[in-house]
């Protein structure tokens, strides 16, 4: 029997896909989520895919008493994957205290519980946002961190520093920091996927909602960048590929092999894809048109960033290999499922 894993934010977008992969790999999972950006129906989707309904605690990770109760009710937790965080860049500029409090208090509570409860490993959701606008692409894990341009981004940088300091202080556990590039797509079953609140800020949900007719047209923010077609370049990574890396990270920290107490990995494909290329991929793979217009640049956007994922490929034996067209089809299938369910 594999040890129990606590997944914070496990009903969210990346969390739910990771719970599926953990359960399919034989790990019992307990989710804690306050449902601030997700809903209980996600548990049905996870159960449909895996045949197992994960244990679920509706509570806030900033509430240390709730965490104490969770550890008492679910003994034997050996690993934590911390997805729980507020993640909207624009909102974080308007409500910095909310972001610092939610993201940092969550992390510190978990670190405190790990010491007390003999948890062996923490996987932390970091972001390529820590690299800002890099001087060179692709970025490796040693590419210098740039000053954060939003409180959200700053919470990721500070969280990485907090974890590093705690591990350096001799804490009796390990941590793996995963820097995600741009996670997109949905589970191929279309039972779970991304469910943005209100008007999507991110590109792929905006594309699928426009294709569905929920939005009139997509605005492409800028075609005058220093890139081959003038639109921004990103590293779009399939969410199931991304989820699988978490299972490997957990197994690595909980296994008997000697590994460093703290490790950092870029999770990306290694391919830079432009916004216009992504729209093309969606249209080609689904046969559905996305009306779009070119508008001015969005303030704060990075021109181009993509990953060098060699370290994750070589050390974790992990690779993001789902073709982009398949990922776009999965995003569309999920949007169609939401329509069938009358969600949107
Ligand atoms: P999400 O909003 O879908 O999932 C986060 C979940 O955490 C939600 O279900 C929310 O209800 C829950 N939550 C938030 N604060 C909580 C708290 N205090 N207590 C309990 N539950 C709480 O976001 P996601 O896209 O799945 O992102 C997961 C993690 O990955 C986040 O830490 C995010 O910053 C990070 N990340 C996301 C991206 C991306 O583009 N999606 C990129 C890089 C990093
Ligand atoms: C991608 C590209 C837009 C919407 C954000 C966060 C980052 C990370 C991932 C968490 C950009 C363009 C978008 C639209 C468009 N999250 N675009 N029209 O900005 O790379 O990263 O999510 O850590 O921290 O900043 O992702 O999906 O918003 O945008 O043209 O309607 O699509 O300008 O070039 P981004 P995104």
Short mmCIF file of C-alpha atoms and ligand atoms in Angstrom, two decimals:
data_model
loop_
_atom_site.label_atom_id
_atom_site.label_comp_id
_atom_site.label_asym_id
_atom_site.label_seq_id
_atom_site.Cartn_x
_atom_site.Cartn_y
_atom_site.Cartn_z
CA UNK A 1 0.00 0.00 0.00
CA UNK A 2 1.42 3.39 -0.99
CA UNK A 3 1.36 6.21 1.57
CA UNK A 4 -1.39 8.79 1.73
CA UNK A 5 -0.83 12.09 -0.06
CA UNK A 6 -2.42 15.40 0.92
CA UNK A 7 -3.32 17.50 -2.10
CA UNK A 8 -4.15 21.11 -1.27
CA UNK A 9 -6.23 22.82 -3.94
CA UNK A 10 -7.03 19.35 -5.26
CA UNK A 11 -10.39 20.26 -6.79
CA UNK A 12 -8.71 23.01 -8.86
CA UNK A 13 -7.51 22.75 -12.44
CA UNK A 14 -4.04 21.24 -12.07
CA UNK A 15 -4.83 19.66 -8.70
CA UNK A 16 -7.72 17.57 -10.04
CA UNK A 17 -5.62 16.19 -12.90
CA UNK A 18 -2.88 15.35 -10.42
CA UNK A 19 -5.27 13.57 -8.08
CA UNK A 20 -6.30 11.37 -11.02
CA UNK A 21 -2.67 10.46 -11.77
CA UNK A 22 -1.88 9.84 -8.09
CA UNK A 23 -4.86 7.54 -7.67
CA UNK A 24 -4.05 5.71 -10.89
CA UNK A 25 -0.53 5.19 -9.53
CA UNK A 26 -1.98 3.68 -6.32
CA UNK A 27 -1.66 6.58 -3.87
CA UNK A 28 -4.60 7.20 -1.52
CA UNK A 29 -5.37 10.91 -1.64
CA UNK A 30 -6.98 13.37 0.70
CA UNK A 31 -7.87 16.73 -0.80
CA UNK A 32 -8.21 19.95 1.14
CA UNK A 33 -9.85 22.80 -0.76
CA UNK A 34 -11.91 25.79 0.34
CA UNK A 35 -13.75 25.78 -3.02
CA UNK A 36 -12.86 29.45 -3.55
CA UNK A 37 -12.03 28.68 -7.19
CA UNK A 38 -13.50 25.22 -7.82
CA UNK A 39 -16.50 23.11 -6.92
CA UNK A 40 -17.45 19.72 -5.50
CA UNK A 41 -18.60 18.35 -8.87
CA UNK A 42 -14.92 17.93 -9.70
CA UNK A 43 -14.91 14.98 -7.26
CA UNK A 44 -17.49 13.24 -9.48
CA UNK A 45 -15.22 13.70 -12.50
CA UNK A 46 -12.23 12.26 -10.64
CA UNK A 47 -14.34 9.31 -9.49
CA UNK A 48 -15.62 8.66 -13.02
CA UNK A 49 -12.10 8.50 -14.41
CA UNK A 50 -10.41 6.51 -11.65
CA UNK A 51 -13.28 4.62 -9.99
CA UNK A 52 -12.14 6.09 -6.68
CA UNK A 53 -13.65 9.05 -4.87
CA UNK A 54 -10.82 10.84 -3.08
CA UNK A 55 -11.29 11.86 0.54
CA UNK A 56 -12.27 15.50 0.61
CA UNK A 57 -12.07 18.12 3.34
CA UNK A 58 -13.65 21.47 2.66
CA UNK A 59 -11.45 23.83 4.63
CA UNK A 60 -9.00 26.67 4.29
CA UNK A 61 -5.27 25.96 4.45
CA UNK A 62 -4.71 29.27 6.21
CA UNK A 63 -6.65 27.76 9.14
CA UNK A 64 -4.07 25.83 11.15
CA UNK A 65 -6.73 24.27 13.40
CA UNK A 66 -8.44 22.80 10.34
CA UNK A 67 -5.11 21.35 9.22
CA UNK A 68 -4.50 19.83 12.66
CA UNK A 69 -7.91 18.19 12.53
CA UNK A 70 -7.24 16.91 9.02
CA UNK A 71 -3.98 15.26 10.09
CA UNK A 72 -5.75 13.70 13.09
CA UNK A 73 -8.60 12.39 10.92
CA UNK A 74 -6.34 11.11 8.12
CA UNK A 75 -3.23 9.58 9.68
CA UNK A 76 -0.18 8.49 7.72
CA UNK A 77 0.14 11.40 5.28
CA UNK A 78 3.69 11.18 3.92
CA UNK A 79 3.61 13.70 1.09
CA UNK A 80 1.96 17.03 0.37
CA UNK A 81 1.39 18.67 -2.99
CA UNK A 82 0.55 22.31 -2.47
CA UNK A 83 -1.60 23.72 -5.27
CA UNK A 84 -3.80 25.88 -3.03
CA UNK A 85 -3.17 29.49 -3.93
CA UNK A 86 -4.84 32.53 -5.45
CA UNK A 87 -3.51 32.83 -8.99
CA UNK A 88 -4.99 35.77 -10.91
CA UNK A 89 -2.15 38.16 -11.73
CA UNK A 90 -4.39 41.23 -12.27
CA UNK A 91 -6.40 40.65 -9.11
CA UNK A 92 -3.19 40.33 -7.12
CA UNK A 93 -2.22 43.89 -8.11
CA UNK A 94 -5.59 45.13 -6.79
CA UNK A 95 -5.66 42.95 -3.67
CA UNK A 96 -2.06 42.30 -2.65
CA UNK A 97 -2.82 41.53 1.00
CA UNK A 98 -5.27 38.80 -0.01
CA UNK A 99 -2.56 37.21 -2.19
CA UNK A 100 0.26 37.45 0.33
CA UNK A 101 -1.97 36.19 3.12
CA UNK A 102 -3.53 33.31 1.21
CA UNK A 103 -0.47 32.04 -0.61
CA UNK A 104 2.12 32.54 2.11
CA UNK A 105 0.07 31.60 5.19
CA UNK A 106 -1.03 28.43 3.40
CA UNK A 107 2.58 27.49 2.74
CA UNK A 108 3.80 28.29 6.24
CA UNK A 109 0.99 26.34 7.87
CA UNK A 110 1.83 23.32 5.73
CA UNK A 111 5.55 23.56 6.54
CA UNK A 112 4.73 23.77 10.23
CA UNK A 113 2.48 20.70 10.03
CA UNK A 114 5.08 18.74 8.05
CA UNK A 115 7.63 19.05 10.86
CA UNK A 116 5.09 17.94 13.48
CA UNK A 117 3.51 15.11 11.50
CA UNK A 118 6.59 13.46 9.96
CA UNK A 119 5.64 14.24 6.39
CA UNK A 120 8.60 13.39 4.14
CA UNK A 121 8.10 15.56 1.07
CA UNK A 122 6.48 18.71 -0.27
CA UNK A 123 5.85 19.44 -3.94
CA UNK A 124 5.33 23.14 -4.52
CA UNK A 125 3.58 24.70 -7.54
CA UNK A 126 5.90 27.43 -8.72
CA UNK A 127 5.79 29.23 -12.04
CA UNK A 128 7.84 30.43 -14.98
CA UNK A 129 6.67 33.86 -13.87
CA UNK A 130 9.75 33.87 -11.58
CA UNK A 131 11.97 34.37 -14.69
CA UNK A 132 10.11 37.51 -15.78
CA UNK A 133 11.25 38.59 -19.28
CA UNK A 134 14.34 36.42 -19.69
CA UNK A 135 17.46 37.67 -21.52
CA UNK A 136 17.78 34.32 -23.32
CA UNK A 137 15.47 31.45 -24.25
CA UNK A 138 14.99 28.67 -23.48
CA UNK A 139 15.32 29.23 -19.74
CA UNK A 140 17.07 26.75 -17.49
CA UNK A 141 16.55 26.51 -13.73
CA UNK A 142 19.74 28.59 -13.35
CA UNK A 143 18.40 31.48 -15.41
CA UNK A 144 18.38 34.50 -13.06
CA UNK A 145 15.15 35.28 -11.25
CA UNK A 146 13.87 38.76 -12.20
CA UNK A 147 12.10 41.19 -9.87
CA UNK A 148 8.44 40.15 -9.71
CA UNK A 149 6.00 42.32 -11.62
CA UNK A 150 2.94 41.37 -9.56
CA UNK A 151 2.17 40.39 -5.97
CA UNK A 152 1.12 36.96 -7.33
CA UNK A 153 4.53 36.45 -8.93
CA UNK A 154 6.18 37.71 -5.78
CA UNK A 155 4.34 35.12 -3.67
CA UNK A 156 5.92 32.40 -5.85
CA UNK A 157 9.40 33.87 -5.43
CA UNK A 158 8.97 34.35 -1.69
CA UNK A 159 7.50 30.85 -1.34
CA UNK A 160 10.54 29.35 -3.06
CA UNK A 161 12.75 31.30 -0.63
CA UNK A 162 10.73 30.25 2.42
CA UNK A 163 10.93 26.58 1.46
CA UNK A 164 14.66 26.86 0.76
CA UNK A 165 15.29 28.51 4.14
CA UNK A 166 13.23 25.91 5.99
CA UNK A 167 15.05 23.02 4.30
CA UNK A 168 18.43 24.69 4.94
CA UNK A 169 17.54 25.03 8.61
CA UNK A 170 17.63 21.22 8.77
CA UNK A 171 13.93 20.44 8.49
CA UNK A 172 13.39 16.66 8.40
CA UNK A 173 11.78 16.62 4.96
CA UNK A 174 12.49 17.27 1.29
CA UNK A 175 10.92 19.58 -1.23
CA UNK A 176 10.64 19.74 -5.00
CA UNK A 177 9.80 23.09 -6.57
CA UNK A 178 8.10 22.72 -9.94
CA UNK A 179 8.11 25.76 -12.21
CA UNK A 180 5.19 25.32 -14.58
CA UNK A 181 5.14 27.10 -17.92
CA UNK A 182 1.64 27.51 -19.45
CA UNK A 183 -0.59 24.55 -18.51
CA UNK A 184 -3.40 24.00 -21.02
CA UNK A 185 -5.92 21.39 -22.14
CA UNK A 186 -8.00 18.91 -20.18
CA UNK A 187 -8.17 15.24 -19.30
CA UNK A 188 -8.79 13.20 -22.50
CA UNK A 189 -11.98 11.80 -20.93
CA UNK A 190 -13.36 15.38 -20.76
CA UNK A 191 -14.54 14.58 -17.22
CA UNK A 192 -12.34 17.29 -15.67
CA UNK A 193 -10.75 20.47 -17.03
CA UNK A 194 -10.25 24.16 -16.42
CA UNK A 195 -13.23 26.15 -15.17
CA UNK A 196 -12.36 29.82 -15.05
CA UNK A 197 -14.46 32.20 -13.01
CA UNK A 198 -16.04 34.95 -15.12
CA UNK A 199 -14.28 36.29 -18.22
CA UNK A 200 -11.16 34.18 -18.80
CA UNK A 201 -7.85 36.00 -18.49
CA UNK A 202 -5.87 33.11 -19.97
CA UNK A 203 -5.60 32.39 -23.65
CA UNK A 204 -6.92 28.84 -24.06
CA UNK A 205 -10.17 29.22 -22.08
CA UNK A 206 -10.76 32.43 -24.05
CA UNK A 207 -10.22 30.54 -27.30
CA UNK A 208 -12.60 27.70 -26.38
CA UNK A 209 -15.28 30.06 -25.07
CA UNK A 210 -15.06 32.13 -28.26
CA UNK A 211 -15.26 28.99 -30.39
CA UNK A 212 -18.40 28.06 -28.42
CA UNK A 213 -19.93 31.49 -29.05
CA UNK A 214 -19.84 32.50 -25.37
CA UNK A 215 -17.45 35.34 -26.28
CA UNK A 216 -17.82 37.32 -29.49
CA UNK A 217 -14.19 37.36 -30.51
CA UNK A 218 -10.75 36.78 -29.13
CA UNK A 219 -8.44 39.76 -28.77
CA UNK A 220 -4.86 38.91 -29.65
CA UNK A 221 -2.76 41.21 -27.52
CA UNK A 222 -0.14 42.57 -29.92
CA UNK A 223 1.43 41.51 -33.22
CA UNK A 224 4.38 43.87 -33.08
CA UNK A 225 6.63 41.86 -30.77
CA UNK A 226 10.11 40.83 -31.79
CA UNK A 227 8.99 37.29 -32.74
CA UNK A 228 8.61 35.64 -36.16
CA UNK A 229 4.86 36.40 -36.46
CA UNK A 230 4.83 39.34 -34.05
CA UNK A 231 2.67 37.66 -31.36
CA UNK A 232 4.01 36.53 -27.96
CA UNK A 233 5.63 33.14 -27.51
CA UNK A 234 4.92 30.73 -24.66
CA UNK A 235 5.56 27.10 -23.72
CA UNK A 236 2.10 25.50 -23.62
CA UNK A 237 2.21 22.27 -21.63
CA UNK A 238 -0.52 19.64 -21.52
CA UNK A 239 -2.06 19.49 -18.05
CA UNK A 240 -1.99 15.68 -17.86
CA UNK A 241 1.72 15.64 -18.78
CA UNK A 242 2.19 18.25 -16.06
CA UNK A 243 0.20 16.21 -13.53
CA UNK A 244 2.36 13.13 -14.14
CA UNK A 245 5.49 15.02 -13.09
CA UNK A 246 3.97 15.44 -9.61
CA UNK A 247 3.61 11.70 -9.12
CA UNK A 248 7.27 11.23 -10.08
CA UNK A 249 8.29 14.02 -7.71
CA UNK A 250 6.37 12.43 -4.83
CA UNK A 251 7.85 8.98 -5.50
CA UNK A 252 11.32 10.49 -5.65
CA UNK A 253 11.05 12.19 -2.26
CA UNK A 254 9.33 9.28 -0.53
CA UNK A 255 11.65 6.61 -1.99
CA UNK A 256 14.82 5.23 -0.43
CA UNK A 257 17.25 6.71 -2.95
CA UNK A 258 19.48 9.55 -1.77
CA UNK A 259 18.32 12.76 -3.46
CA UNK A 260 19.00 16.42 -2.62
CA UNK A 261 16.75 17.88 0.05
CA UNK A 262 15.59 20.59 -2.31
CA UNK A 263 15.36 20.46 -6.07
CA UNK A 264 13.92 22.74 -8.76
CA UNK A 265 12.57 21.64 -12.13
CA UNK A 266 11.17 23.50 -15.12
CA UNK A 267 8.04 21.79 -16.42
CA UNK A 268 7.61 22.71 -20.05
CA UNK A 269 7.81 21.15 -23.48
CA UNK A 270 10.91 23.00 -24.65
CA UNK A 271 8.98 24.39 -27.64
CA UNK A 272 8.07 28.03 -27.96
CA UNK A 273 4.68 28.47 -29.66
CA UNK A 274 3.24 31.85 -30.61
CA UNK A 275 -0.27 33.00 -29.77
CA UNK A 276 -1.17 32.95 -33.49
CA UNK A 277 0.30 29.45 -33.89
CA UNK A 278 -1.78 28.27 -30.95
CA UNK A 279 -4.97 29.63 -32.52
CA UNK A 280 -4.00 27.83 -35.74
CA UNK A 281 -3.44 24.60 -33.87
CA UNK A 282 -6.88 24.90 -32.27
CA UNK A 283 -8.62 25.61 -35.58
CA UNK A 284 -6.74 22.89 -37.46
CA UNK A 285 -7.24 20.18 -34.87
CA UNK A 286 -10.91 20.86 -34.08
CA UNK A 287 -12.12 22.25 -37.41
CA UNK A 288 -13.78 25.05 -35.43
CA UNK A 289 -13.13 28.70 -36.29
CA UNK A 290 -12.10 31.22 -33.66
CA UNK A 291 -12.99 34.79 -34.65
CA UNK A 292 -10.16 37.04 -33.52
CA UNK A 293 -8.76 40.53 -33.96
CA UNK A 294 -5.37 41.98 -33.26
CA UNK A 295 -5.44 44.64 -30.55
CA UNK A 296 -2.77 46.50 -28.60
CA UNK A 297 -0.34 44.84 -26.23
CA UNK A 298 -1.56 43.79 -22.78
CA UNK A 299 0.39 45.65 -20.13
CA UNK A 300 2.90 43.52 -18.26
CA UNK A 301 3.05 40.72 -20.87
CA UNK A 302 6.33 38.90 -21.40
CA UNK A 303 7.41 38.87 -25.07
CA UNK A 304 8.74 35.34 -25.15
CA UNK A 305 9.54 32.60 -22.68
CA UNK A 306 9.94 28.89 -23.07
CA UNK A 307 11.57 26.17 -21.04
CA UNK A 308 14.68 24.14 -21.27
CA UNK A 309 13.20 21.02 -19.63
CA UNK A 310 16.45 18.97 -19.79
CA UNK A 311 16.78 18.65 -16.03
CA UNK A 312 13.25 17.25 -15.61
CA UNK A 313 13.77 15.01 -18.66
CA UNK A 314 17.08 13.62 -17.41
CA UNK A 315 16.72 13.58 -13.63
CA UNK A 316 13.01 12.80 -13.27
CA UNK A 317 12.78 10.74 -16.47
CA UNK A 318 9.75 12.86 -17.34
CA UNK A 319 8.84 14.39 -20.67
CA UNK A 320 5.88 16.41 -21.90
CA UNK A 321 5.09 14.61 -25.11
CA UNK A 322 1.39 15.13 -25.87
CA UNK A 323 1.16 16.80 -29.29
CA UNK A 324 -0.21 20.34 -29.14
CA UNK A 325 -3.08 19.49 -31.52
CA UNK A 326 -4.24 16.70 -29.17
CA UNK A 327 -4.09 19.13 -26.26
CA UNK A 328 -6.20 21.66 -28.15
CA UNK A 329 -8.73 18.95 -29.01
CA UNK A 330 -8.94 18.02 -25.32
CA UNK A 331 -9.59 21.66 -24.39
CA UNK A 332 -12.40 21.78 -26.94
CA UNK A 333 -13.92 18.46 -25.80
CA UNK A 334 -14.00 19.84 -22.26
CA UNK A 335 -15.69 23.06 -23.41
CA UNK A 336 -18.28 20.94 -25.25
CA UNK A 337 -18.82 18.87 -22.08
CA UNK A 338 -19.46 22.05 -20.09
CA UNK A 339 -22.09 23.00 -22.66
CA UNK A 340 -23.73 19.54 -22.43
CA UNK A 341 -23.85 19.90 -18.67
CA UNK A 342 -25.40 23.35 -19.01
CA UNK A 343 -22.53 24.95 -17.10
CA UNK A 344 -21.74 27.44 -19.86
P1 LIG B 1 -6.98 26.70 -9.43
O1 LIG B 1 -7.47 28.01 -8.94
O2 LIG B 1 -7.78 25.98 -10.43
O3 LIG B 1 -6.72 25.72 -8.20
C1 LIG B 1 -6.34 26.19 -6.92
C2 LIG B 1 -7.31 25.55 -5.92
O4 LIG B 1 -6.90 25.97 -4.61
C3 LIG B 1 -8.75 25.98 -6.12
O5 LIG B 1 -9.56 24.83 -6.13
C4 LIG B 1 -9.05 26.85 -4.89
O6 LIG B 1 -10.40 26.72 -4.49
C5 LIG B 1 -8.08 26.30 -3.89
N1 LIG B 1 -7.63 27.23 -2.84
C6 LIG B 1 -7.14 28.48 -2.98
N2 LIG B 1 -6.79 28.98 -1.79
C7 LIG B 1 -7.06 28.02 -0.87
C8 LIG B 1 -6.91 27.92 0.54
N3 LIG B 1 -6.43 28.93 1.26
N4 LIG B 1 -7.28 26.78 1.16
C9 LIG B 1 -7.79 25.74 0.44
N5 LIG B 1 -7.97 25.78 -0.87
C10 LIG B 1 -7.59 26.90 -1.54
O7 LIG B 1 -5.48 26.96 -9.98
P2 LIG B 1 -4.54 26.00 -10.85
O8 LIG B 1 -4.42 26.59 -12.20
O9 LIG B 1 -4.92 24.60 -10.67
O10 LIG B 1 -3.17 26.29 -10.12
C11 LIG B 1 -2.67 25.44 -9.10
C12 LIG B 1 -1.35 25.98 -8.60
O11 LIG B 1 -0.43 26.07 -9.70
C13 LIG B 1 -1.43 27.38 -8.00
O12 LIG B 1 -0.55 27.42 -6.92
C14 LIG B 1 -0.94 28.26 -9.12
O13 LIG B 1 -0.37 29.45 -8.63
C15 LIG B 1 0.11 27.38 -9.76
N6 LIG B 1 0.38 27.70 -11.16
C16 LIG B 1 -0.66 27.72 -12.06
C17 LIG B 1 -0.39 28.04 -13.38
C18 LIG B 1 -1.51 28.13 -14.38
O14 LIG B 1 -1.32 28.76 -15.43
N7 LIG B 1 -2.67 27.53 -14.15
C19 LIG B 1 0.91 28.30 -13.79
C20 LIG B 1 1.95 28.25 -12.85
C21 LIG B 1 1.67 27.94 -11.53
C1 LIG B 2 -0.66 33.85 -22.93
C2 LIG B 2 -0.48 34.72 -24.16
C3 LIG B 2 -1.26 36.99 -23.93
C4 LIG B 2 -5.49 36.12 -23.52
C5 LIG B 2 -0.14 33.78 -16.98
C6 LIG B 2 0.50 34.27 -15.72
C7 LIG B 2 1.65 33.37 -15.34
C8 LIG B 2 1.22 31.91 -15.30
C9 LIG B 2 0.45 31.51 -16.51
C10 LIG B 2 0.68 31.26 -13.07
C11 LIG B 2 0.01 36.13 -23.83
C12 LIG B 2 -2.05 36.25 -24.97
C13 LIG B 2 -4.12 35.98 -23.68
C14 LIG B 2 -6.24 36.75 -24.54
C15 LIG B 2 -4.23 36.99 -25.84
N1 LIG B 2 0.35 31.63 -14.21
N2 LIG B 2 -3.50 36.42 -24.82
N3 LIG B 2 -5.57 37.15 -25.68
O1 LIG B 2 0.33 35.70 -19.50
O2 LIG B 2 1.71 33.71 -20.27
O3 LIG B 2 0.83 33.76 -18.00
O4 LIG B 2 -0.59 32.44 -16.77
O5 LIG B 2 1.77 31.21 -12.55
O6 LIG B 2 2.11 33.80 -14.11
O7 LIG B 2 0.99 35.58 -15.95
O8 LIG B 2 -0.75 33.43 -19.88
O9 LIG B 2 -2.78 32.65 -20.99
O10 LIG B 2 -2.78 34.94 -19.91
O11 LIG B 2 -1.47 34.56 -21.99
O12 LIG B 2 -3.67 37.40 -26.86
O13 LIG B 2 -7.46 36.94 -24.46
O14 LIG B 2 -1.75 34.89 -24.78
O15 LIG B 2 -0.99 38.30 -24.34
O16 LIG B 2 0.90 36.53 -24.82
P1 LIG B 2 0.58 34.26 -19.47
P2 LIG B 2 -2.05 33.88 -20.65
#
